[in-house]
Amino acid sequence: MFSFIVRRIGSSIPTMLILILISFALMRLAPGSPFSSDRGLPPEVLANLELKYGLNLPWFEQLFVYLKGIIFDFDFGPSFKYTDKSVNDILAQGFPVTLTYGIWSFVAAVAVGLPLGIVAAVRHNTKLDYAAVGFSIGAQVLPNFVMAPILVIIFTLWLNWLPGGGWNGGQWQYVVMPILALSTSYMASIARITRSSMLEVLHANFIRTAKAKGVPMRNIILRHALKPALLPVISYLGPAFVYMITGSVIIDIYFSTGGMGQFFVDAALNRDYSLLMGVTIVFGVMTIVFNTLVDITYAWLDPKIRL
Amino acid sequence: MNKTSNMNISAFTLAMVTAGAVMSGATIAANHPVTGEKLASDQTFTYRLPDGIATLDPQLVATVEGSAIVRDLFEGLLNQDELGKIVPGVAQRFDFSEDKKTYTFHLRKSNWSNGDPVTAHDFVYAWQRAVDPATASPYVWYMEMMGIKNGKAILNEGMDPKELGVEAVDDYTFKVTLDAPIPYFPSMVTRATTFPTHRATVEKFGDEWTRPENIVSNGAFKLTDWTLKEKNVRERNTEYWNNRETILDKVTALVIDDENQALLRYKAGDLDKTEIPAGQYGSLKKSNPTEAYSFPRLCNYYYGFNLSDNGPEAFKDVRVRKALAYALDRNVIVKNVLKGGELPAYTFTPTATLGFKAPYIDYAKWPQKQRDAEAIKLLSEAGYSKSNPLKFEMLYNTSESHKKVATVISQMWKQKLGVQAVLVNQEWKTFLDSRTKQAFELTRGAFCGAYNEASAFLDLATSKANYNYGKWSNEEVDRLMEDAKTSADPNANYTRVETLMREEMPVIPVYFYAGTYMIQDSLKGWPTENIQQITYSRDFYKTAE
Amino acid sequence: MLVNKKKMAALIDSNAEQGQVKGRSQWQDAMRRFKGNKASLISVFVLAAMTLFAFLGPLLSPWDHETIDWELIGNAAEMGAPQFANGHFFGTDDLGRDMYSRVLQGTQISLMVGFVGTLVAVTVGVLYGAIAGYFGGAVDNVMMRFVDILMSIPYMFILIILFVMFGRSVYILFIGLGLFSWMDMARIVRGQTLTLKHKEFIEAAVMAGVSDFKIIVRHIVPNLLGIVVVYMSLMIPSLILLESFISFLGLGIQEPLTSWGALISDGASTIQYGTLWQLAFPLGFFVTGLFCFFFIGDGLRDAFDPKDR
């Protein structure tokens, strides 16, 4: 276990380096500059800006200075667009927001999707099953940029139950709609995967034996079937979480949560190099950490796998 | 989760209760001192901000939305009233020398939000700071345009910023020396770039001085919360010299990226003011006649030809340029696509610009049928026909309404002239890059006057302007614009320039912008007549329903 | 991609067990089983009909996808509703363009993005995986480490940067989406190749002096077709979904061309202005299409995996 984690950390370093290199290179190759504007700037001002942000150095030196700042001072540099703020400030603002609704969405997706899938499998080919399958495919294909305005129309305009956007430090009223919009399609995917893997397990010989022995259905499911049935679900959770975080762009745009997703797109559009790199690195680390967690859980559930 | 959310609920109810208590206490003597209207107990103005504010530093701020916030937080020498006329700000009055090259501003006694006095030295510091290349202000061109003595040398030749032609004669007298008399100079000091800054604070906190916990300002409001991409909150500044006339207690800007989502939230009562999405003004005016506003703005919208060596050969023929300009049915664009009270444009300078007298533009008076016929004729004279169609790329930057306009224009040309205009849209920064490098054929452009005078637009037509992306150059235009700077009647020159532009057609004027807002009936004081939309939240108040 | 890994693993096992000798009968079995699955079968017909309709349907309309109906421009809410009288079967958009033709045009593009993107991903994935598996050893090690690294990159971000950089064209969409989706395929194919490599017929080919490249293309790749087909059926809908997300961000297809994602995104933004047909028709096509793909995917997976049920 311990050595697995050490190995994982070891392998994540080249991964991060490659990620940083790719995004750094892409960004610098992109046409346009962070300082371009409708009118353009006088050369003296431009030179000063380049000096301030270190853009006068050769690219490898820029990269080196940048990495050094992160590693030794945990400093992601100043933002190019938000001149009054540093990237650290923006990450400190956006990261907790994205993480909060991301984790709650994740929890909601698992907490609803898993039971739904299990019930559908146990009641295979009943109305309940059909309803669950219908819901999960429907929910999976409904884009959340359609769902978000519908949610606002219902809960804000008609019912006046929830504020139509904002974050307010994460008060629950502000978090409900982002979670709903973000989690639904993953809820559906999890339900579908759970159902099909549960069905498979329920047809397996050891379950048939247990049934024949007269073990109550409830016990069969909880004690015997659940664990093997969960494996494919677990392996889906890693990518699902990454997808959720990616989908957070839409949540941020519609619900003005001030999360990281929109900062990323915005940074890419504005050539805010340092902010873009900062967000990419944070998301990269999150992806790696989450995949590691998923692998550990997987190993814990499946004794055949050694870490 | 349960625990925290319960706590939040109780905190929330508690807040409601206290708010209620305050409300009931405040409603007793709340009538507007002048109009006598009954005031709402909650004097909070909430509006939509389309994007996070990049900076609140007066010398750095470059966006319309950012400048509006800076005008709440800081106050400059002069302000504008609801019609756009100049009224006193920190300066109670000003006088100028005979040659109009020296302006002296007499400041009132007023305080910064921390109690320090606002003096002429704060203005000297701020103006030097704005010009200093080390500050690297994106709005430095504005300071250059003001023509302050030594400004150009500081910017371009490395002269010490201390040499700038500004001086604190004493604590309350601020003197400016100009290179040449600029008739609109006083109106230029209403712009945020010229607002004072508190030196000790800037020097102590560096880039971080504008944060709510650090900022020292002299406006009617002070910054209390600034969460990027979520909100920006200003509250009453009790140190402001005219605080007793401020009625609003709080101004909240909520960042809402999507304009349709913003309108939904306006309808739900979350906002007092929001922009109307393109094309929706007409129906909203019908359903909410007292809330939908449209008013002209000092901005143009045009398509510019690339006339540089990189540009297509076809556009070098003036007949082609004219044909495209004639066949573009502006009435369809403003009446059917945008529908927000925009005006069709036949000149580059908006007709509402102060002092500007538009020349007689013949084709503006023709019916569209005649324009189309003329266009077909010109195009065939230039050698293009259905069998040899004119083909070019039409560049615009990503935006829902630019997309609509471009689509419609390209279809007009296609159906009337058989011209194949291929749409190309690019993100803003890529778009700027393409324009700067003349890597386009026909490009969308728009320009808002930084001050209310035709030169704010027509400078763009001069060959040396670095934002003259089409690289059109005409010696007479250059000369006329140069002369206008010192001329007694510059507007005659501007009219002549417009005539030349009509003859040469380097750009196709499409329309003049209109501002379209939804404003709740309870919010009063919005300066709908101010063409530059220079607003001050301290002029607003909310009435009780 | 969002493919059920366990199922894929089971499928790989069964495929490997059956191997080359029973190749033909495996396909026949699979097809027989697939035909027994009603939902999948219906989906195939619906999808085929939709594809046909997308390409032939425009012939039925007097309007094309870009021509503006000048009578209706700007009056979508009042006069743009679906009707037969003026030939706008699905109504018009805000600019008076015919929704029927636009929806069909968008269907063409979205299906194409799904298919071509998948084709790119599968081609790259199969070749990469087959090469890594066939050569084994250090080559395999290096190549698969690289895949591991790529898989832990939040590639959506890289994709966004790419779209911002290169502007928009259908080709960028195809290539961009495809190039970021081949890693799973490569892994699966590599595993398969490792087992295939030691089968007699491959060893015989090696002995006969057939070149490595030929062996991979002629003998290994054809034996992977079962998995590839299943995988493709699962990847197509996920790419279509991805495209809709990109379109929402405004980074997708260039006007006047359109796609399901772009149409739905436009329709969703006008949801409050009484022009629901602008959302309903593209969304209907989108949902129907994706339902079909999901059912077909499920059916194929079950068909190629006899252990299930």
PDB file of N, CA and C in Angstrom, chain A residues 31-34 36-39 41-42 44-45 48-49 52 81-85 89 93 104 152 156-157 164-165 167-168 172 253-254 256 262-263 266 269-271, chain B residues 1 9 51 53-56 133 136 138 141 155-156 207 210-211 226-231 255-257 261 265 267-268 270 427 429-430 432-433 435 447 466-467 469:
ATOM      1  N   PRO A  31      -1.962  32.444 -31.169  1.00  0.00           N
ATOM      2  CA  PRO A  31      -1.839  33.817 -31.649  1.00  0.00           C
ATOM      3  C   PRO A  31      -2.401  34.787 -30.615  1.00  0.00           C
ATOM      4  N   GLY A  32      -1.898  36.005 -30.625  1.00  0.00           N
ATOM      5  CA  GLY A  32      -2.417  36.998 -29.702  1.00  0.00           C
ATOM      6  C   GLY A  32      -1.594  37.045 -28.434  1.00  0.00           C
ATOM      7  N   SER A  33      -1.657  38.171 -27.751  1.00  0.00           N
ATOM      8  CA  SER A  33      -0.875  38.345 -26.548  1.00  0.00           C
ATOM      9  C   SER A  33      -1.801  38.773 -25.416  1.00  0.00           C
ATOM     10  N   PRO A  34      -1.382  38.520 -24.164  1.00  0.00           N
ATOM     11  CA  PRO A  34      -2.240  38.945 -23.054  1.00  0.00           C
ATOM     12  C   PRO A  34      -2.432  40.466 -23.036  1.00  0.00           C
ATOM     13  N   SER A  36      -2.668  42.501 -25.739  1.00  0.00           N
ATOM     14  CA  SER A  36      -3.250  43.138 -26.918  1.00  0.00           C
ATOM     15  C   SER A  36      -4.611  43.718 -26.573  1.00  0.00           C
ATOM     16  N   SER A  37      -4.934  44.820 -27.185  1.00  0.00           N
ATOM     17  CA  SER A  37      -6.228  45.446 -26.954  1.00  0.00           C
ATOM     18  C   SER A  37      -6.629  46.143 -28.240  1.00  0.00           C
ATOM     19  N   ASP A  38      -7.838  46.667 -28.223  1.00  0.00           N
ATOM     20  CA  ASP A  38      -8.376  47.325 -29.396  1.00  0.00           C
ATOM     21  C   ASP A  38      -7.416  48.368 -29.962  1.00  0.00           C
ATOM     22  N   ARG A  39      -6.817  49.147 -29.060  1.00  0.00           N
ATOM     23  CA  ARG A  39      -5.975  50.253 -29.483  1.00  0.00           C
ATOM     24  C   ARG A  39      -4.505  49.912 -29.595  1.00  0.00           C
ATOM     25  N   LEU A  41      -0.782  49.038 -27.434  1.00  0.00           N
ATOM     26  CA  LEU A  41      -0.052  49.779 -26.409  1.00  0.00           C
ATOM     27  C   LEU A  41       1.216  50.368 -26.990  1.00  0.00           C
ATOM     28  N   PRO A  42       1.663  51.507 -26.429  1.00  0.00           N
ATOM     29  CA  PRO A  42       2.949  52.047 -26.868  1.00  0.00           C
ATOM     30  C   PRO A  42       4.067  51.062 -26.524  1.00  0.00           C
ATOM     31  N   GLU A  44       6.966  51.329 -25.159  1.00  0.00           N
ATOM     32  CA  GLU A  44       7.588  51.446 -23.834  1.00  0.00           C
ATOM     33  C   GLU A  44       6.760  50.730 -22.786  1.00  0.00           C
ATOM     34  N   VAL A  45       5.430  50.932 -22.881  1.00  0.00           N
ATOM     35  CA  VAL A  45       4.545  50.301 -21.920  1.00  0.00           C
ATOM     36  C   VAL A  45       4.595  48.790 -22.079  1.00  0.00           C
ATOM     37  N   ASN A  48       7.646  47.389 -20.542  1.00  0.00           N
ATOM     38  CA  ASN A  48       7.545  47.315 -19.086  1.00  0.00           C
ATOM     39  C   ASN A  48       6.680  46.147 -18.626  1.00  0.00           C
ATOM     40  N   LEU A  49       5.603  45.928 -19.365  1.00  0.00           N
ATOM     41  CA  LEU A  49       4.733  44.809 -19.012  1.00  0.00           C
ATOM     42  C   LEU A  49       5.480  43.490 -19.182  1.00  0.00           C
ATOM     43  N   LYS A  52       7.752  43.051 -16.360  1.00  0.00           N
ATOM     44  CA  LYS A  52       7.041  42.715 -15.123  1.00  0.00           C
ATOM     45  C   LYS A  52       6.683  41.235 -15.071  1.00  0.00           C
ATOM     46  N   LYS A  81      -4.603  39.148 -16.496  1.00  0.00           N
ATOM     47  CA  LYS A  81      -5.822  39.925 -16.709  1.00  0.00           C
ATOM     48  C   LYS A  81      -6.233  40.653 -15.439  1.00  0.00           C
ATOM     49  N   TYR A  82      -6.269  39.918 -14.341  1.00  0.00           N
ATOM     50  CA  TYR A  82      -6.704  40.518 -13.083  1.00  0.00           C
ATOM     51  C   TYR A  82      -5.477  41.096 -12.381  1.00  0.00           C
ATOM     52  N   THR A  83      -5.093  42.289 -12.824  1.00  0.00           N
ATOM     53  CA  THR A  83      -3.802  42.821 -12.403  1.00  0.00           C
ATOM     54  C   THR A  83      -3.718  43.080 -10.902  1.00  0.00           C
ATOM     55  N   ASP A  84      -4.859  43.220 -10.231  1.00  0.00           N
ATOM     56  CA  ASP A  84      -4.817  43.488  -8.795  1.00  0.00           C
ATOM     57  C   ASP A  84      -4.720  42.200  -7.981  1.00  0.00           C
ATOM     58  N   LYS A  85      -4.779  41.068  -8.657  1.00  0.00           N
ATOM     59  CA  LYS A  85      -4.802  39.793  -7.931  1.00  0.00           C
ATOM     60  C   LYS A  85      -3.672  38.894  -8.417  1.00  0.00           C
ATOM     61  N   ASP A  89      -4.267  34.030  -5.253  1.00  0.00           N
ATOM     62  CA  ASP A  89      -5.542  34.569  -4.745  1.00  0.00           C
ATOM     63  C   ASP A  89      -6.712  33.928  -5.468  1.00  0.00           C
ATOM     64  N   GLN A  93      -9.631  31.482  -4.116  1.00  0.00           N
ATOM     65  CA  GLN A  93     -11.061  31.793  -4.185  1.00  0.00           C
ATOM     66  C   GLN A  93     -11.829  30.686  -4.914  1.00  0.00           C
ATOM     67  N   TRP A 104     -19.924  17.501  -3.477  1.00  0.00           N
ATOM     68  CA  TRP A 104     -21.333  17.242  -3.169  1.00  0.00           C
ATOM     69  C   TRP A 104     -22.049  16.631  -4.362  1.00  0.00           C
ATOM     70  N   VAL A 152     -33.354  27.273 -13.259  1.00  0.00           N
ATOM     71  CA  VAL A 152     -33.535  28.654 -12.794  1.00  0.00           C
ATOM     72  C   VAL A 152     -34.971  29.108 -13.022  1.00  0.00           C
ATOM     73  N   THR A 156     -36.242  29.582  -9.390  1.00  0.00           N
ATOM     74  CA  THR A 156     -36.076  30.990  -9.072  1.00  0.00           C
ATOM     75  C   THR A 156     -37.264  31.807  -9.548  1.00  0.00           C
ATOM     76  N   LEU A 157     -37.605  31.630 -10.831  1.00  0.00           N
ATOM     77  CA  LEU A 157     -38.638  32.487 -11.403  1.00  0.00           C
ATOM     78  C   LEU A 157     -40.031  32.083 -10.925  1.00  0.00           C
ATOM     79  N   GLY A 164     -31.026  32.606  -7.964  1.00  0.00           N
ATOM     80  CA  GLY A 164     -30.696  32.155  -9.311  1.00  0.00           C
ATOM     81  C   GLY A 164     -29.210  32.058  -9.599  1.00  0.00           C
ATOM     82  N   GLY A 165     -28.381  32.343  -8.631  1.00  0.00           N
ATOM     83  CA  GLY A 165     -26.951  32.250  -8.878  1.00  0.00           C
ATOM     84  C   GLY A 165     -26.168  32.888  -7.746  1.00  0.00           C
ATOM     85  N   TRP A 167     -22.722  32.623  -4.945  1.00  0.00           N
ATOM     86  CA  TRP A 167     -22.155  31.585  -4.102  1.00  0.00           C
ATOM     87  C   TRP A 167     -22.321  31.929  -2.623  1.00  0.00           C
ATOM     88  N   ASN A 168     -22.089  33.174  -2.271  1.00  0.00           N
ATOM     89  CA  ASN A 168     -22.250  33.639  -0.894  1.00  0.00           C
ATOM     90  C   ASN A 168     -21.553  32.757   0.125  1.00  0.00           C
ATOM     91  N   TRP A 172     -26.173  26.969   1.715  1.00  0.00           N
ATOM     92  CA  TRP A 172     -26.809  25.827   1.041  1.00  0.00           C
ATOM     93  C   TRP A 172     -27.748  26.240  -0.077  1.00  0.00           C
ATOM     94  N   ILE A 253     -20.572  29.301 -15.373  1.00  0.00           N
ATOM     95  CA  ILE A 253     -21.134  30.307 -16.261  1.00  0.00           C
ATOM     96  C   ILE A 253     -22.581  30.607 -15.897  1.00  0.00           C
ATOM     97  N   TYR A 254     -23.372  29.562 -15.690  1.00  0.00           N
ATOM     98  CA  TYR A 254     -24.790  29.799 -15.434  1.00  0.00           C
ATOM     99  C   TYR A 254     -25.083  30.275 -14.019  1.00  0.00           C
ATOM    100  N   SER A 256     -22.863  31.644 -11.782  1.00  0.00           N
ATOM    101  CA  SER A 256     -21.937  32.658 -11.247  1.00  0.00           C
ATOM    102  C   SER A 256     -21.352  32.256  -9.908  1.00  0.00           C
ATOM    103  N   GLN A 262     -14.713  28.402 -14.988  1.00  0.00           N
ATOM    104  CA  GLN A 262     -14.840  29.574 -15.843  1.00  0.00           C
ATOM    105  C   GLN A 262     -13.531  30.356 -15.906  1.00  0.00           C
ATOM    106  N   PHE A 263     -12.809  30.356 -14.803  1.00  0.00           N
ATOM    107  CA  PHE A 263     -11.511  31.032 -14.826  1.00  0.00           C
ATOM    108  C   PHE A 263     -10.613  30.411 -15.877  1.00  0.00           C
ATOM    109  N   ASP A 266     -11.795  31.422 -19.397  1.00  0.00           N
ATOM    110  CA  ASP A 266     -11.524  32.835 -19.478  1.00  0.00           C
ATOM    111  C   ASP A 266     -10.029  33.113 -19.659  1.00  0.00           C
ATOM    112  N   LEU A 269      -9.010  32.269 -23.144  1.00  0.00           N
ATOM    113  CA  LEU A 269      -9.454  33.263 -24.117  1.00  0.00           C
ATOM    114  C   LEU A 269      -8.666  34.555 -23.999  1.00  0.00           C
ATOM    115  N   ASN A 270      -8.260  34.913 -22.794  1.00  0.00           N
ATOM    116  CA  ASN A 270      -7.559  36.174 -22.590  1.00  0.00           C
ATOM    117  C   ASN A 270      -6.043  36.041 -22.604  1.00  0.00           C
ATOM    118  N   ARG A 271      -5.568  34.840 -22.867  1.00  0.00           N
ATOM    119  CA  ARG A 271      -4.126  34.580 -22.845  1.00  0.00           C
ATOM    120  C   ARG A 271      -3.530  34.961 -21.488  1.00  0.00           C
TER     121      ARG A 271
ATOM    122  N   MET B   1     -22.168  18.319   7.098  1.00  0.00           N
ATOM    123  CA  MET B   1     -23.021  19.150   6.229  1.00  0.00           C
ATOM    124  C   MET B   1     -24.240  19.616   6.992  1.00  0.00           C
ATOM    125  N   ILE B   9     -28.760  28.194   8.224  1.00  0.00           N
ATOM    126  CA  ILE B   9     -30.172  28.562   8.253  1.00  0.00           C
ATOM    127  C   ILE B   9     -30.418  29.532   9.401  1.00  0.00           C
ATOM    128  N   ASP B  51     -18.887  40.399 -16.595  1.00  0.00           N
ATOM    129  CA  ASP B  51     -17.644  39.651 -16.416  1.00  0.00           C
ATOM    130  C   ASP B  51     -16.957  40.140 -15.148  1.00  0.00           C
ATOM    131  N   ILE B  53     -14.312  41.958 -12.897  1.00  0.00           N
ATOM    132  CA  ILE B  53     -13.601  43.211 -13.129  1.00  0.00           C
ATOM    133  C   ILE B  53     -12.096  42.933 -13.063  1.00  0.00           C
ATOM    134  N   ALA B  54     -11.375  43.376 -14.082  1.00  0.00           N
ATOM    135  CA  ALA B  54      -9.950  43.060 -14.152  1.00  0.00           C
ATOM    136  C   ALA B  54      -9.149  43.840 -13.110  1.00  0.00           C
ATOM    137  N   THR B  55      -9.514  45.090 -12.903  1.00  0.00           N
ATOM    138  CA  THR B  55      -8.770  45.899 -11.937  1.00  0.00           C
ATOM    139  C   THR B  55      -9.644  47.046 -11.448  1.00  0.00           C
ATOM    140  N   LEU B  56      -9.390  47.512 -10.227  1.00  0.00           N
ATOM    141  CA  LEU B  56     -10.109  48.679  -9.707  1.00  0.00           C
ATOM    142  C   LEU B  56      -9.156  49.849  -9.488  1.00  0.00           C
ATOM    143  N   PRO B 133       5.609  54.986 -17.757  1.00  0.00           N
ATOM    144  CA  PRO B 133       5.580  53.685 -18.437  1.00  0.00           C
ATOM    145  C   PRO B 133       5.719  52.519 -17.459  1.00  0.00           C
ATOM    146  N   ALA B 136       2.613  50.990 -16.601  1.00  0.00           N
ATOM    147  CA  ALA B 136       2.138  50.168 -17.718  1.00  0.00           C
ATOM    148  C   ALA B 136       0.620  50.162 -17.822  1.00  0.00           C
ATOM    149  N   PRO B 138      -2.882  50.315 -19.495  1.00  0.00           N
ATOM    150  CA  PRO B 138      -3.417  50.125 -20.842  1.00  0.00           C
ATOM    151  C   PRO B 138      -4.156  51.368 -21.348  1.00  0.00           C
ATOM    152  N   TRP B 141      -2.714  55.806 -23.470  1.00  0.00           N
ATOM    153  CA  TRP B 141      -2.992  56.596 -24.664  1.00  0.00           C
ATOM    154  C   TRP B 141      -3.913  57.764 -24.348  1.00  0.00           C
ATOM    155  N   LEU B 155       6.553  59.271 -22.004  1.00  0.00           N
ATOM    156  CA  LEU B 155       6.092  57.983 -22.504  1.00  0.00           C
ATOM    157  C   LEU B 155       7.053  57.391 -23.523  1.00  0.00           C
ATOM    158  N   ASN B 156       7.584  58.255 -24.386  1.00  0.00           N
ATOM    159  CA  ASN B 156       8.335  57.721 -25.516  1.00  0.00           C
ATOM    160  C   ASN B 156       9.843  57.912 -25.420  1.00  0.00           C
ATOM    161  N   ASP B 207       0.523  45.965  -5.794  1.00  0.00           N
ATOM    162  CA  ASP B 207      -0.601  45.505  -6.619  1.00  0.00           C
ATOM    163  C   ASP B 207      -1.848  45.195  -5.788  1.00  0.00           C
ATOM    164  N   THR B 210      -5.866  47.636  -4.008  1.00  0.00           N
ATOM    165  CA  THR B 210      -7.289  47.839  -4.271  1.00  0.00           C
ATOM    166  C   THR B 210      -8.184  46.814  -3.573  1.00  0.00           C
ATOM    167  N   ARG B 211      -7.613  45.972  -2.747  1.00  0.00           N
ATOM    168  CA  ARG B 211      -8.471  44.985  -2.084  1.00  0.00           C
ATOM    169  C   ARG B 211      -9.291  45.650  -0.995  1.00  0.00           C
ATOM    170  N   TRP B 226     -15.119  42.004  -2.905  1.00  0.00           N
ATOM    171  CA  TRP B 226     -14.777  41.879  -4.320  1.00  0.00           C
ATOM    172  C   TRP B 226     -14.360  40.447  -4.585  1.00  0.00           C
ATOM    173  N   THR B 227     -15.333  39.622  -4.957  1.00  0.00           N
ATOM    174  CA  THR B 227     -15.066  38.239  -5.290  1.00  0.00           C
ATOM    175  C   THR B 227     -15.163  38.128  -6.805  1.00  0.00           C
ATOM    176  N   LEU B 228     -14.038  37.841  -7.431  1.00  0.00           N
ATOM    177  CA  LEU B 228     -13.986  37.793  -8.894  1.00  0.00           C
ATOM    178  C   LEU B 228     -15.057  36.860  -9.420  1.00  0.00           C
ATOM    179  N   LYS B 229     -15.680  37.211 -10.489  1.00  0.00           N
ATOM    180  CA  LYS B 229     -16.646  36.354 -11.169  1.00  0.00           C
ATOM    181  C   LYS B 229     -17.834  36.025 -10.283  1.00  0.00           C
ATOM    182  N   GLU B 230     -17.961  36.650  -9.132  1.00  0.00           N
ATOM    183  CA  GLU B 230     -19.179  36.438  -8.366  1.00  0.00           C
ATOM    184  C   GLU B 230     -19.856  37.763  -8.069  1.00  0.00           C
ATOM    185  N   LYS B 231     -19.166  38.627  -7.338  1.00  0.00           N
ATOM    186  CA  LYS B 231     -19.807  39.905  -7.029  1.00  0.00           C
ATOM    187  C   LYS B 231     -18.804  40.970  -6.608  1.00  0.00           C
ATOM    188  N   VAL B 255     -21.937  39.201 -10.917  1.00  0.00           N
ATOM    189  CA  VAL B 255     -21.384  38.784 -12.203  1.00  0.00           C
ATOM    190  C   VAL B 255     -22.277  37.688 -12.778  1.00  0.00           C
ATOM    191  N   ILE B 256     -22.875  37.954 -13.924  1.00  0.00           N
ATOM    192  CA  ILE B 256     -23.677  36.943 -14.608  1.00  0.00           C
ATOM    193  C   ILE B 256     -23.223  36.939 -16.061  1.00  0.00           C
ATOM    194  N   ASP B 257     -22.573  35.884 -16.447  1.00  0.00           N
ATOM    195  CA  ASP B 257     -21.951  35.814 -17.762  1.00  0.00           C
ATOM    196  C   ASP B 257     -22.990  35.842 -18.876  1.00  0.00           C
ATOM    197  N   GLN B 261     -29.640  34.531 -18.951  1.00  0.00           N
ATOM    198  CA  GLN B 261     -29.746  34.132 -17.552  1.00  0.00           C
ATOM    199  C   GLN B 261     -29.935  35.369 -16.675  1.00  0.00           C
ATOM    200  N   ARG B 265     -33.052  36.386 -14.114  1.00  0.00           N
ATOM    201  CA  ARG B 265     -32.881  36.771 -12.711  1.00  0.00           C
ATOM    202  C   ARG B 265     -33.440  38.153 -12.446  1.00  0.00           C
ATOM    203  N   LYS B 267     -36.139  39.182 -13.980  1.00  0.00           N
ATOM    204  CA  LYS B 267     -37.570  38.907 -13.870  1.00  0.00           C
ATOM    205  C   LYS B 267     -37.911  38.308 -12.508  1.00  0.00           C
ATOM    206  N   ALA B 268     -36.967  37.549 -11.948  1.00  0.00           N
ATOM    207  CA  ALA B 268     -37.209  36.953 -10.633  1.00  0.00           C
ATOM    208  C   ALA B 268     -37.002  37.970  -9.521  1.00  0.00           C
ATOM    209  N   ASP B 270     -34.106  39.500  -8.746  1.00  0.00           N
ATOM    210  CA  ASP B 270     -32.759  39.504  -8.161  1.00  0.00           C
ATOM    211  C   ASP B 270     -31.972  40.755  -8.529  1.00  0.00           C
ATOM    212  N   GLU B 427     -11.800  34.081 -31.521  1.00  0.00           N
ATOM    213  CA  GLU B 427     -11.848  34.624 -30.160  1.00  0.00           C
ATOM    214  C   GLU B 427     -11.198  35.997 -30.173  1.00  0.00           C
ATOM    215  N   LYS B 429      -8.848  37.651 -28.645  1.00  0.00           N
ATOM    216  CA  LYS B 429      -7.402  37.865 -28.723  1.00  0.00           C
ATOM    217  C   LYS B 429      -6.845  37.436 -30.087  1.00  0.00           C
ATOM    218  N   THR B 430      -7.358  36.344 -30.607  1.00  0.00           N
ATOM    219  CA  THR B 430      -6.925  35.897 -31.926  1.00  0.00           C
ATOM    220  C   THR B 430      -7.357  36.913 -32.966  1.00  0.00           C
ATOM    221  N   LEU B 432      -7.866  40.137 -32.518  1.00  0.00           N
ATOM    222  CA  LEU B 432      -6.996  41.311 -32.446  1.00  0.00           C
ATOM    223  C   LEU B 432      -5.689  41.052 -33.180  1.00  0.00           C
ATOM    224  N   ASP B 433      -5.163  39.847 -32.962  1.00  0.00           N
ATOM    225  CA  ASP B 433      -3.901  39.489 -33.587  1.00  0.00           C
ATOM    226  C   ASP B 433      -4.032  39.527 -35.114  1.00  0.00           C
ATOM    227  N   ARG B 435      -6.151  41.191 -36.870  1.00  0.00           N
ATOM    228  CA  ARG B 435      -6.334  42.562 -37.356  1.00  0.00           C
ATOM    229  C   ARG B 435      -5.019  43.330 -37.351  1.00  0.00           C
ATOM    230  N   PHE B 447     -16.303  51.007 -32.347  1.00  0.00           N
ATOM    231  CA  PHE B 447     -15.506  51.975 -31.621  1.00  0.00           C
ATOM    232  C   PHE B 447     -16.410  52.827 -30.753  1.00  0.00           C
ATOM    233  N   ASN B 466      -2.433  53.470 -34.926  1.00  0.00           N
ATOM    234  CA  ASN B 466      -2.069  52.055 -34.980  1.00  0.00           C
ATOM    235  C   ASN B 466      -3.294  51.154 -34.896  1.00  0.00           C
ATOM    236  N   TYR B 467      -4.468  51.743 -34.688  1.00  0.00           N
ATOM    237  CA  TYR B 467      -5.674  50.911 -34.723  1.00  0.00           C
ATOM    238  C   TYR B 467      -6.455  51.139 -36.026  1.00  0.00           C
ATOM    239  N   TYR B 469      -6.737  49.474 -38.724  1.00  0.00           N
ATOM    240  CA  TYR B 469      -6.349  48.128 -39.124  1.00  0.00           C
ATOM    241  C   TYR B 469      -6.407  47.912 -40.629  1.00  0.00           C
TER     242      TYR B 469
END
